[in-house]
Short mmCIF file of C-alpha atoms in Angstrom, two decimals:
data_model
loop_
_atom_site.label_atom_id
_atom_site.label_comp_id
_atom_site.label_asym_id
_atom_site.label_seq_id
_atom_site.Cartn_x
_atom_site.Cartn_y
_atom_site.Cartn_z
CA UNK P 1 29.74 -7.25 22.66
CA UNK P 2 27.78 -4.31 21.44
CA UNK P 3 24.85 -4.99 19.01
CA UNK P 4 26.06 -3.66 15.35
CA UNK P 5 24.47 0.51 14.26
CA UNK P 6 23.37 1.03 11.25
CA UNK P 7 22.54 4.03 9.73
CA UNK P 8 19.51 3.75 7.66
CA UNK P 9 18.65 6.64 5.14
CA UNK P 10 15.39 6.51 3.93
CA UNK P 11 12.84 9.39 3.08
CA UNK P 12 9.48 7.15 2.38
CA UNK P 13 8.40 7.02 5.86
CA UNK P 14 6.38 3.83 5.67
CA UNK P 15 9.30 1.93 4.13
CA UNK P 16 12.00 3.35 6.66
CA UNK P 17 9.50 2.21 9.48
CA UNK P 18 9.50 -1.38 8.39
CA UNK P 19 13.14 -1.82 7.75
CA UNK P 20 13.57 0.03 10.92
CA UNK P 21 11.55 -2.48 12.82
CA UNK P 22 12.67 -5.40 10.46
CA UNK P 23 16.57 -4.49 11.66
CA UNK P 24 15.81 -3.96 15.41
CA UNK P 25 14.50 -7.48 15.46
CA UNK P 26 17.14 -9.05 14.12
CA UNK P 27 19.11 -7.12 16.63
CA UNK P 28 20.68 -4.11 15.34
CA UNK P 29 20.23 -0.41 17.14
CA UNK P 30 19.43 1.73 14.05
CA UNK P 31 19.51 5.91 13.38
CA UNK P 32 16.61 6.38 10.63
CA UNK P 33 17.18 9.36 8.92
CA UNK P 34 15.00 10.96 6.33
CA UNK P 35 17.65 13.55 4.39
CA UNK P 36 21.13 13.67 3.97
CA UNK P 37 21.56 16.77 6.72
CA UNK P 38 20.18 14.86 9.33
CA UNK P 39 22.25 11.60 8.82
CA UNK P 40 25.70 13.89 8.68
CA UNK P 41 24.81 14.70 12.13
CA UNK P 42 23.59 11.36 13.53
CA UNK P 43 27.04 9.68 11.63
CA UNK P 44 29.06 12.52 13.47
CA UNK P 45 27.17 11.81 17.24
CA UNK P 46 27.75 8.04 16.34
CA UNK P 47 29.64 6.34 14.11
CA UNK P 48 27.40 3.41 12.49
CA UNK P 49 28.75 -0.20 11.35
CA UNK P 50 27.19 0.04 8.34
CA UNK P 51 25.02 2.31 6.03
CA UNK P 52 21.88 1.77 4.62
CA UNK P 53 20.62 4.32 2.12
CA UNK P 54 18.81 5.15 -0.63
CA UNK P 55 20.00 7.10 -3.85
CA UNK P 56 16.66 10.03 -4.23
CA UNK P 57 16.51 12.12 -1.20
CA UNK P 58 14.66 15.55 -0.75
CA UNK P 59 17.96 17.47 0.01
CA UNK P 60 20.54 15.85 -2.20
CA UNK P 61 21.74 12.66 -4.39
CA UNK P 62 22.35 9.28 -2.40
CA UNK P 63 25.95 9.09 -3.79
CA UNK P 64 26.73 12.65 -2.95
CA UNK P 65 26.73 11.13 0.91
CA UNK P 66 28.07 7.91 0.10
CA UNK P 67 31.04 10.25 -0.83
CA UNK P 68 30.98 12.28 2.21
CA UNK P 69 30.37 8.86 4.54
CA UNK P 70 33.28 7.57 2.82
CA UNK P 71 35.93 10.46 3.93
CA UNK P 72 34.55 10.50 6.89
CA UNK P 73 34.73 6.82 7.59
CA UNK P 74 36.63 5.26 4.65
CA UNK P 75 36.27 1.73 5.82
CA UNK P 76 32.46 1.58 6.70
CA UNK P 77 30.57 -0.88 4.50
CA UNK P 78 27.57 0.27 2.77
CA UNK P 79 24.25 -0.61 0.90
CA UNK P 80 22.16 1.38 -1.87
CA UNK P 81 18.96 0.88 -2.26
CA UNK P 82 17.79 0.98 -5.74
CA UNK P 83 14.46 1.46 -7.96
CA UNK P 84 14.32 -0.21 -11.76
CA UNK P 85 16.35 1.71 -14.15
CA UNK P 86 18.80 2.62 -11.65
CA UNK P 87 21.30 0.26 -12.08
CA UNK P 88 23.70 2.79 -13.74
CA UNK P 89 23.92 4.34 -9.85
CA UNK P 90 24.08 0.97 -8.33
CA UNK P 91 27.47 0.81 -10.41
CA UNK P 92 28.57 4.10 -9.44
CA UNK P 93 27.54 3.77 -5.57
CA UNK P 94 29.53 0.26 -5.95
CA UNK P 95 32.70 1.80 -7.78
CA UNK P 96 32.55 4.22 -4.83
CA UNK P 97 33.26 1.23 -2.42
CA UNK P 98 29.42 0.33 -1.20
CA UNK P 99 29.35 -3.84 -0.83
CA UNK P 100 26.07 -4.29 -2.15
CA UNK P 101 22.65 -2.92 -3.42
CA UNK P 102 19.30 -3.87 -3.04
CA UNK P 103 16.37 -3.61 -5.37
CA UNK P 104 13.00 -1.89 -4.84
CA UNK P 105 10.67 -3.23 -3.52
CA UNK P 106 12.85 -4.78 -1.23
CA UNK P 107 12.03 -8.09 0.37
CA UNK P 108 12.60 -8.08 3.88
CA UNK P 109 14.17 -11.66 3.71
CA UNK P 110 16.47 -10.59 1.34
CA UNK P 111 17.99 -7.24 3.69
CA UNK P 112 18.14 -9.51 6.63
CA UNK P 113 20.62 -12.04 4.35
CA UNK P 114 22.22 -8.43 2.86
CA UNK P 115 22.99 -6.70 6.17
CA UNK P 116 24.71 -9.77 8.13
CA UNK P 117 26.63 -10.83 4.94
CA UNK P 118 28.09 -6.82 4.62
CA UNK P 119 28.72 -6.54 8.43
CA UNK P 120 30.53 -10.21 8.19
CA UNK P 121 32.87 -9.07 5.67
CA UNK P 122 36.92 -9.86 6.80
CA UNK P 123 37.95 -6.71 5.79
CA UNK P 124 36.60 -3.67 3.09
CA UNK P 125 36.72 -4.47 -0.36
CA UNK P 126 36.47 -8.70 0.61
CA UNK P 127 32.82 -10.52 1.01
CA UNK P 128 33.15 -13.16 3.05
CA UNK P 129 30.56 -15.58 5.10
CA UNK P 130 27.82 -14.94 6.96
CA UNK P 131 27.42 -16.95 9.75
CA UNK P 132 26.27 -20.10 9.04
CA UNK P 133 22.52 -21.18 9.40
CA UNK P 134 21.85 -23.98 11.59
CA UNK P 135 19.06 -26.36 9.69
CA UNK P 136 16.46 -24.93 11.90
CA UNK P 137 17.58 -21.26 10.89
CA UNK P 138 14.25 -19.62 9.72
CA UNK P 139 16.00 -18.80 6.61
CA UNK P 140 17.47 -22.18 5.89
CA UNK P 141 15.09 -24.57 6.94
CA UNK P 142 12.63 -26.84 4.52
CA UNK P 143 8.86 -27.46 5.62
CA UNK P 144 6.70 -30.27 3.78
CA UNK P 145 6.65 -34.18 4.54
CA UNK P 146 5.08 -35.00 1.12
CA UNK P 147 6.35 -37.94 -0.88
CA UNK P 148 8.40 -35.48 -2.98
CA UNK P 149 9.87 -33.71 -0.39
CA UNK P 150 11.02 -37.04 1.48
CA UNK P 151 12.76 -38.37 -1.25
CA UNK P 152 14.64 -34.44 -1.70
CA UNK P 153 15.52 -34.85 1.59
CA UNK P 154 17.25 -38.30 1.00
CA UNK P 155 19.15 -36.83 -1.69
CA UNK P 156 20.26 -33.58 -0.20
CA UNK P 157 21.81 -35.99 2.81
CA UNK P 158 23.43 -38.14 0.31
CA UNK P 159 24.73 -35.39 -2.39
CA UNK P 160 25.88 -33.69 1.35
CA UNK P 161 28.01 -36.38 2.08
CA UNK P 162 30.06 -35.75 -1.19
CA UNK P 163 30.62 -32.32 -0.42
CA UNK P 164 34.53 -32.90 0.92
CA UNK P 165 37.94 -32.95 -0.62
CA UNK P 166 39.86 -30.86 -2.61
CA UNK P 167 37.51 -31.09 -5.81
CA UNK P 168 34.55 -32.51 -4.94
CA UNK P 169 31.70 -32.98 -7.43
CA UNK P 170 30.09 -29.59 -8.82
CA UNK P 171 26.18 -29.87 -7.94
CA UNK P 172 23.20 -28.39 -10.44
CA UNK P 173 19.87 -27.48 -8.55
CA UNK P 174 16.85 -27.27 -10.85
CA UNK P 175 13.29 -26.00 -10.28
CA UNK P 176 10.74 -23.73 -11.06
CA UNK P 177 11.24 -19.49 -9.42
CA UNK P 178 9.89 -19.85 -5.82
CA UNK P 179 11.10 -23.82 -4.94
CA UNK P 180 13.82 -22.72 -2.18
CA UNK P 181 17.02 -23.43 -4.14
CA UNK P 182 18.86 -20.99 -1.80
CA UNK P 183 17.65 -22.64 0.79
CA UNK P 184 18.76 -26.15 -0.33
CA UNK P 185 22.23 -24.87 -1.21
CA UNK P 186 22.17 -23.60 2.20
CA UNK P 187 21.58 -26.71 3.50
CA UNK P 188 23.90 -28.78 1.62
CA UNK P 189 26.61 -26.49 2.75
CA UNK P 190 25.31 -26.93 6.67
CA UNK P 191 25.37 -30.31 6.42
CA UNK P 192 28.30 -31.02 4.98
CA UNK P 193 31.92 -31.08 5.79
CA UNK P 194 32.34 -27.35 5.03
CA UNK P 195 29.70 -26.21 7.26
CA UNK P 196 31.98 -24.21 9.45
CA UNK P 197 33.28 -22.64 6.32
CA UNK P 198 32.00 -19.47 3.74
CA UNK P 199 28.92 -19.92 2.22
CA UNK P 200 29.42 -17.23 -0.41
CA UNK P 201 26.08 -16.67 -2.77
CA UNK P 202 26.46 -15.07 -6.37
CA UNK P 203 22.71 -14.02 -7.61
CA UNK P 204 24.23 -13.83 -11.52
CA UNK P 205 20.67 -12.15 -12.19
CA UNK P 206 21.02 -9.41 -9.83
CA UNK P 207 23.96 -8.41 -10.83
CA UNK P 208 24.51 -5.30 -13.79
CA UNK P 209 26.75 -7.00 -16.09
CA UNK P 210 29.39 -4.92 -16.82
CA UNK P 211 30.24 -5.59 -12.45
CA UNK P 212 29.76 -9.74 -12.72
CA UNK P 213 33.26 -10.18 -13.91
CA UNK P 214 34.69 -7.74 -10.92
CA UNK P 215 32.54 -9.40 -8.67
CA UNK P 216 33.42 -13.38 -9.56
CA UNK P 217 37.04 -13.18 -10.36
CA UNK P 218 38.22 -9.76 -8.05
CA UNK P 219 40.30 -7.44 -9.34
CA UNK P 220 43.71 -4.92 -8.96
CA UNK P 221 43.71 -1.49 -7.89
CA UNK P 222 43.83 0.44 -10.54
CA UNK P 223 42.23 -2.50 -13.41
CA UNK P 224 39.25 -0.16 -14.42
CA UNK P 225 38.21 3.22 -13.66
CA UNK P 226 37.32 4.08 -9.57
CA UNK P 227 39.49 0.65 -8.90
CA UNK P 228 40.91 2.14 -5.98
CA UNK P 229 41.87 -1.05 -4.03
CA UNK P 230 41.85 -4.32 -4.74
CA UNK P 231 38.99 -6.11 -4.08
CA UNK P 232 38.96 -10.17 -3.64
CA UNK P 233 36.18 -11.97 -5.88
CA UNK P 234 33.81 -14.02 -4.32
CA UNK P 235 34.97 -17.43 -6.06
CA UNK P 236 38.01 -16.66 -4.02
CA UNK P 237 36.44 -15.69 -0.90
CA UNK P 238 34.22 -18.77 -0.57
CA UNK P 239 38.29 -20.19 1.00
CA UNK P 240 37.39 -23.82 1.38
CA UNK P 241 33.61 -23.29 2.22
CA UNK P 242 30.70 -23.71 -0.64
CA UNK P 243 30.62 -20.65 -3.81
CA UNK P 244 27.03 -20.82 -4.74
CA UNK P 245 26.04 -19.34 -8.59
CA UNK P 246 22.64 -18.43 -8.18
CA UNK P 247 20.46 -18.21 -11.28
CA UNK P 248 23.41 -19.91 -13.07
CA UNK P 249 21.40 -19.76 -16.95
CA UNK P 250 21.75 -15.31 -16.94
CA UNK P 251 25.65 -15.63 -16.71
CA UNK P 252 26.62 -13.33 -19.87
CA UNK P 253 28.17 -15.73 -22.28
CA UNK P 254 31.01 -13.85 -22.42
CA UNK P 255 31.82 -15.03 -19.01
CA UNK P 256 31.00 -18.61 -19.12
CA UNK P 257 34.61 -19.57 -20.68
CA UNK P 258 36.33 -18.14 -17.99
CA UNK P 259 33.94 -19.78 -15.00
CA UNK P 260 34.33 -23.13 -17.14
CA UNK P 261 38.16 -22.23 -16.45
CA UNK P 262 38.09 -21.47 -13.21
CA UNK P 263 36.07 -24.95 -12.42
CA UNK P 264 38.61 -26.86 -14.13
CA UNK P 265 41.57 -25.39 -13.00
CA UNK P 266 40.10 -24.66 -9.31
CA UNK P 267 42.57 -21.23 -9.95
CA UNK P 268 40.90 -17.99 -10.45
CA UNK P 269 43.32 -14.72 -12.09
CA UNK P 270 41.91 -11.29 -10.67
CA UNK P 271 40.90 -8.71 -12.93
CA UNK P 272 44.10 -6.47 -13.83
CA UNK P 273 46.54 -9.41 -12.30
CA UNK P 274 49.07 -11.76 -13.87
CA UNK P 275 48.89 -14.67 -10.99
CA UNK P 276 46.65 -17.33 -10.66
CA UNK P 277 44.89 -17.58 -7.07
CA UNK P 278 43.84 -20.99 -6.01
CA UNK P 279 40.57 -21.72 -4.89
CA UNK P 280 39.21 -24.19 -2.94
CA UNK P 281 35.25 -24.24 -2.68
CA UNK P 282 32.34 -26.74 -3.41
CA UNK P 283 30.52 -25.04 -6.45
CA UNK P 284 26.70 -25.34 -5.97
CA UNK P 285 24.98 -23.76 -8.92
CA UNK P 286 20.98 -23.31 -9.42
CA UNK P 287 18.76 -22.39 -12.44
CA UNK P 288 14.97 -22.17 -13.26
CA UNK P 289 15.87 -21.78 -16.74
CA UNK P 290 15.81 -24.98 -19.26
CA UNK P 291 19.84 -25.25 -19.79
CA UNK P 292 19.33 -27.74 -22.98
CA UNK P 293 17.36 -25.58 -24.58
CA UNK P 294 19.64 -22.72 -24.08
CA UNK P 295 22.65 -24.73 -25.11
CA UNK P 296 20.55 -25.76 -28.52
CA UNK P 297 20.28 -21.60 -29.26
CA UNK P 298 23.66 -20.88 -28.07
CA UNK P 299 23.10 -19.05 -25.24
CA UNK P 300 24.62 -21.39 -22.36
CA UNK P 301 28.33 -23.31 -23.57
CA UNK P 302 27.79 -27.02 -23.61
CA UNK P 303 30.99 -27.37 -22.21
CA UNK P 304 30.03 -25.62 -18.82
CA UNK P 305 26.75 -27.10 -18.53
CA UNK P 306 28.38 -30.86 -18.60
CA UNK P 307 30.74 -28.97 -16.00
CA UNK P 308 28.37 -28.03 -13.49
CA UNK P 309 25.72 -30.38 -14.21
CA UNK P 310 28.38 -33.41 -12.23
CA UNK P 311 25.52 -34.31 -9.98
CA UNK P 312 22.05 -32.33 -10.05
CA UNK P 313 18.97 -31.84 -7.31
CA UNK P 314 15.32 -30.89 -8.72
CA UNK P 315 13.29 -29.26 -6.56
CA UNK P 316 9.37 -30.02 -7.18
CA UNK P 317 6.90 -27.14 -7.73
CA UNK P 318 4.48 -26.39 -4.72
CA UNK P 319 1.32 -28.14 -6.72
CA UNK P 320 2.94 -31.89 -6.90
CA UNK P 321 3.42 -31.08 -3.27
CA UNK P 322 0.26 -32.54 -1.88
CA UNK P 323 -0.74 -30.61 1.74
CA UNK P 324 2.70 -29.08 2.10
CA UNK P 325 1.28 -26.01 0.91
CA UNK P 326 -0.75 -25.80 3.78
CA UNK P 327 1.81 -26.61 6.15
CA UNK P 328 3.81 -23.94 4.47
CA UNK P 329 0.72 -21.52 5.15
CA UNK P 330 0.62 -22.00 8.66
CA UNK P 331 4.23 -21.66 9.02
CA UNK P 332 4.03 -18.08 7.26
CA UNK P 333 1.13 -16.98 8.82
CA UNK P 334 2.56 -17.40 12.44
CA UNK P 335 5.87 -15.59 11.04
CA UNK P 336 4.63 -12.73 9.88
CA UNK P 337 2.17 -12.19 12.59
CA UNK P 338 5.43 -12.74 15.04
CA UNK P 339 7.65 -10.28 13.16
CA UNK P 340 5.13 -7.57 13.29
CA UNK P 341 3.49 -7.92 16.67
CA UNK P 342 0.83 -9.27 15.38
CA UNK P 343 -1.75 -11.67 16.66
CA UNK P 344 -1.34 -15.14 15.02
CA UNK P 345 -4.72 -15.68 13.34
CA UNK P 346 -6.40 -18.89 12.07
CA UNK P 347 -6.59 -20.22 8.44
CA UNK P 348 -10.39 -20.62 7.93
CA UNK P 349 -11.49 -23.84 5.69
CA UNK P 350 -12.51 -22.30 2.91
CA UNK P 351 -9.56 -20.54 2.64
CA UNK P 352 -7.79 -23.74 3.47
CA UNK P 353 -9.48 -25.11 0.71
CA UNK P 354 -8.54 -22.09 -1.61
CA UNK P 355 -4.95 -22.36 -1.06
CA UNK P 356 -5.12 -26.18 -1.67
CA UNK P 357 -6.72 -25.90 -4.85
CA UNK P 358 -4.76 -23.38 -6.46
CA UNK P 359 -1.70 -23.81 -8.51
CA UNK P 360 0.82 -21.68 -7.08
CA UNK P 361 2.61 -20.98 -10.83
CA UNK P 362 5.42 -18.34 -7.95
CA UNK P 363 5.54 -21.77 -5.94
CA UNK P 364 6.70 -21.10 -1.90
CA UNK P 365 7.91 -17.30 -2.51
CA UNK P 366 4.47 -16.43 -4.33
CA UNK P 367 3.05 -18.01 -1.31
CA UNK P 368 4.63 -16.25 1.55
CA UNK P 369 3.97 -13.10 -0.34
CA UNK P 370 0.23 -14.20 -0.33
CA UNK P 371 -0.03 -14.73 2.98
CA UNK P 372 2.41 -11.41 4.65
CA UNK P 373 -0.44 -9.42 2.73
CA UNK P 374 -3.08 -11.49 4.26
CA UNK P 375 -1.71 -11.25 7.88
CA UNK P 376 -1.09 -7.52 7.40
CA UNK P 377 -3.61 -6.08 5.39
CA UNK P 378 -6.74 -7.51 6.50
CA UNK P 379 -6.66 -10.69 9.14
CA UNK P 380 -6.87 -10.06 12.47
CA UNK P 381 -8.29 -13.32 13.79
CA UNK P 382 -8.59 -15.45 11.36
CA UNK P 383 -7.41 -15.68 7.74
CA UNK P 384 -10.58 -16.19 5.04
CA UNK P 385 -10.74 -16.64 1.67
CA UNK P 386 -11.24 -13.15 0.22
CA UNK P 387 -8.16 -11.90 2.41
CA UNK P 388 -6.20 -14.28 0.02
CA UNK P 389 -6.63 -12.17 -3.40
CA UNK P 390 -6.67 -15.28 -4.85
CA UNK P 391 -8.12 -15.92 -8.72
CA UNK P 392 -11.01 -18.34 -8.31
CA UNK P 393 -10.07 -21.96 -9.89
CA UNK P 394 -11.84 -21.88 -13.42
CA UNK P 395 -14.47 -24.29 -14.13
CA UNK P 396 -16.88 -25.07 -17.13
CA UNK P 397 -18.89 -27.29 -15.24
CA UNK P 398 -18.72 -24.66 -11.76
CA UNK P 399 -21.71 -21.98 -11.25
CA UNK P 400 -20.78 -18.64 -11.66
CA UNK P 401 -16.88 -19.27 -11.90
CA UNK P 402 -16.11 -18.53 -15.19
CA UNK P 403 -14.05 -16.00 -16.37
CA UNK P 404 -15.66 -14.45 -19.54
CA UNK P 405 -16.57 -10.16 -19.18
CA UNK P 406 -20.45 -11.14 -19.30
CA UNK P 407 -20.53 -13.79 -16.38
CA UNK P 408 -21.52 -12.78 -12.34
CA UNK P 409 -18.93 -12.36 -9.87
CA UNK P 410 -18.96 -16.05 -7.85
CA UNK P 411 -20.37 -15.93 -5.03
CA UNK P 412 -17.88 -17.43 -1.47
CA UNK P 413 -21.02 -20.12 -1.43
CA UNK P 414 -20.04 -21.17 -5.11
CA UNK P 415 -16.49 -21.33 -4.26
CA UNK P 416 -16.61 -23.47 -1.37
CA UNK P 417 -18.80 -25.90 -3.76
CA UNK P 418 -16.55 -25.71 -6.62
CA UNK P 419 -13.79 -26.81 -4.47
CA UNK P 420 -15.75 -29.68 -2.33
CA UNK P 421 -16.90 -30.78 -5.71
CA UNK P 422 -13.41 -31.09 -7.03
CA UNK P 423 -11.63 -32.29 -4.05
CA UNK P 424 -14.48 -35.18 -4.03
CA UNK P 425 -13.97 -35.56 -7.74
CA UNK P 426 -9.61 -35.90 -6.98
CA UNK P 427 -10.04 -38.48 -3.79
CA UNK P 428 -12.79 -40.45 -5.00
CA UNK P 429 -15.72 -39.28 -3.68
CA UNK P 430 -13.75 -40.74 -0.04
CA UNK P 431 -15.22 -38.37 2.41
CA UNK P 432 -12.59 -39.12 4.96
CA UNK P 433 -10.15 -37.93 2.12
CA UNK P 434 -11.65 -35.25 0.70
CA UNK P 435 -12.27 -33.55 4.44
CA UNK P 436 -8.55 -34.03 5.43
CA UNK P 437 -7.60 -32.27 2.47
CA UNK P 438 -10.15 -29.48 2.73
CA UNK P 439 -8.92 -29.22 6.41
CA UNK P 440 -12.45 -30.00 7.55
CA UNK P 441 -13.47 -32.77 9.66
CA UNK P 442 -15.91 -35.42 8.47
CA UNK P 443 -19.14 -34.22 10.24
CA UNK P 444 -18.25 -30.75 8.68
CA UNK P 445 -17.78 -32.12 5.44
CA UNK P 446 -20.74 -33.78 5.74
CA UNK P 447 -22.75 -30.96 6.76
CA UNK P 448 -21.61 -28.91 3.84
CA UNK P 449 -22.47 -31.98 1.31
CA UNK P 450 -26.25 -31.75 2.51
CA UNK P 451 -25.85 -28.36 2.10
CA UNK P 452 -25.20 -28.42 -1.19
CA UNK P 453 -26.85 -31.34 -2.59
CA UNK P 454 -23.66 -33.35 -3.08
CA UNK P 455 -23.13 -37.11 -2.43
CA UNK P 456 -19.81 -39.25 -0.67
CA UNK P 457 -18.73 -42.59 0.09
#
């Protein structure tokens, strides 16, 4: 079977490179284009699967070709690409039939999950699965083997096991931004009975309002202006598989009745339609937001929180997660440097000890993010501390590591101190401890305790 073409339409070379290369490796062939003339001519010499585009291009208007695509192709899928305070033409392109948009800057993750769930579509107008991850998918799986990540394991397996039936129990995953709550929905839909099913994700934050409605519940041709066909919602195309409300808490409250509905019910009634459709999916919601307080202001119904909230999954930040986060380092390093041809460098200590010691407030994404710059910015062989960008930990009692306008820029030396003096000061003054957490070993430790004057057990 021929590898899916996509037509990507991009004028910012340095961006159209990467997404070019980021598609080709997941096995795409792609036509990068940099105005609209030139992709009329490469979507005339070959037909793409899908279109990729953006909406400000030298010789024209984004939508202007989205038109012109259309006619010439009317069932080809497409995506916009969109900057802040575009979302008025992320309607429009959407309105003109494209599946999906995708904010700037885009997140390379994020296309990869975009792309295969628009060419895995049933039919135009539907969304329906992507194929589903394995648990060793790089997307889906979940790295740490910390005490709080053993005992989220243990429950993901057991809430898994309730995933079957015709209703089973709705499921409520909590956490700060940046835990992996897609990721755990993805998982508990693997590894339960629906696996083979949809996995159908609703990001209620990403979408512009007045299109969550349309996009939840479907709608008739002809319900709203540029209705053209109708168009299946994405409770309904989940079919027996797992619907999973992402961001849950920025559902407009004017909507939150008729999701409440549609959980009770398990019926869903399209847009512009007088019948109810059944539905059949395991609803997996997730929030970083505090629903109680919400509900206390009136911003979140009480009624759908106790609806969703049937059985509920927190996902611990990054800092009660012990070592994980370097395990997690590692991980990223060697992707990144894979997905750009890169050689896979080394994580020095100090910078070992850097990302150990710091609190990670954007948890695993903030992380990743961290270390892509790292890998492609400025490591070649080895990662070290000032690659990192990292904000020094803040110390009264540290030399130099203040953070007051009149105070001297700390020195790596005083770093590496601070951070041997408070990993010593966190395991007890154990050496043995302290230098498996640093990523040291002991005679290295050791050498840097002489070296700075400092004492261990």
């Amino acid at each position: 079977m021929n590898a899916p073409h996509i037509l990507l339409l991009e004028d910012e070379g340095a961006l159209a490179r990467a997404l070019d290369r980021r598609l080709r490796r997941d096995g795409y062939t792609v036509a990068v284009c940099e105005n609209i003339a030139n992709a009329k001519l490469a979507a005339r010499r070959r037909p793409p699967d899908l279109a990729v585009l953006d909406l400000r291009l030298p010789d024209g208007y984004g939508l202007d070709f989205l038109d012109w695509l259309r006619g010439e192709i009317p069932d080809i899928p497409a995506l916009v690409m969109t900057a802040y305070g575009e979302l008025d033409d992320a309607i429009a392109a959407m309105r003109l039939g494209a599946v999906d948009f995708l904010k700037k800057p885009l997140d390379l993750d994020a296309l990869h999950r975009v792309v295969a769930d628009a060419l895995a579509r049933e039919t135009p107008g539907t969304r329906s699965a992507r194929d589903t991850p394995t648990d060793s998918a790089p997307d889906t799986a979940l790295i740490g083997n910390s005490a709080a990540m053993r005992e989220l394991y243990a429950q993901l397996d057991r809430i898994a096991a309730l995933g079957t039936g015709e209703a089973p129990p709705n499921v409520l995953l909590t956490g700060e931004t940046g835990t992996g709550k897609d990721r755990v929905a993805r998982l508990l839909h693997a590894r339960s009975a629906r696996g083979a099913h949809p996995f159908v994700q609703v990001d209620c934050a990403a979408l512009p309002q007045d299109l969550v409605e349309a996009e939840l519940f479907g709608h008739e041709k002809g319900a709203f202006t540029n209705a053209h066909r109708a168009r299946r919602g994405l409770l309904a195309a989940a079919g027996e598989g797992t619907a999973f409300l992402n961001e849950i808490g920025e559902l407009p409250l004017s909507l939150q009745a008729k999701l409440l509905t549609a959980l009770e019910a398990r019926t869903v009634r399209e847009i512009g339609g007088d019948t109810e459709r059944a539905i059949g999916a395991w609803f997996v919601a997730a929030t970083n937001r505090d629903l109680a307080a919400m509900m206390a202001a009136g911003d979140f119904r009480q009624d759908l929180y106790y609806r969703l909230n049937v059985l509920t999954l927190h996902l611990p930040p990054l800092r009660e997660r012990g070592d994980d986060v370097l395990a997690l380092a590692e991980h990223f390093v060697a992707r990144t440097a894979e997905r750009y041809g890169r050689p896979v460098p080394d994580i020095d200590a100090p910078a070992r000890a850097v990302i150990r010691a710091y609190a990670w407030p954007g948890n695993v994404r903030e992380l990743r993010h961290v270390i892509e710059r790292a890998v492609l910015v400025h490591a070649e062989h080895v990662v070290e501390v000032a690659h990192l960008q990292l904000p020094m930990p803040a110390n009264a009692d540290g030399p130099g590591l203040g953070t007051g306008p009149d105070e001297a820029t700390p020195t790596l030396a005083d770093s590496e101190r601070h951070l041997i003096e408070r990993t010593l000061a966190e395991t007890r003054h154990n050496i043995s401890a302290a230098a498996r957490r640093l990523g040291l070993s002991r005679g290295a430790l050791r050498y840097r305790l002489e070296k700075y004057g400092l004492t261990g057990d």
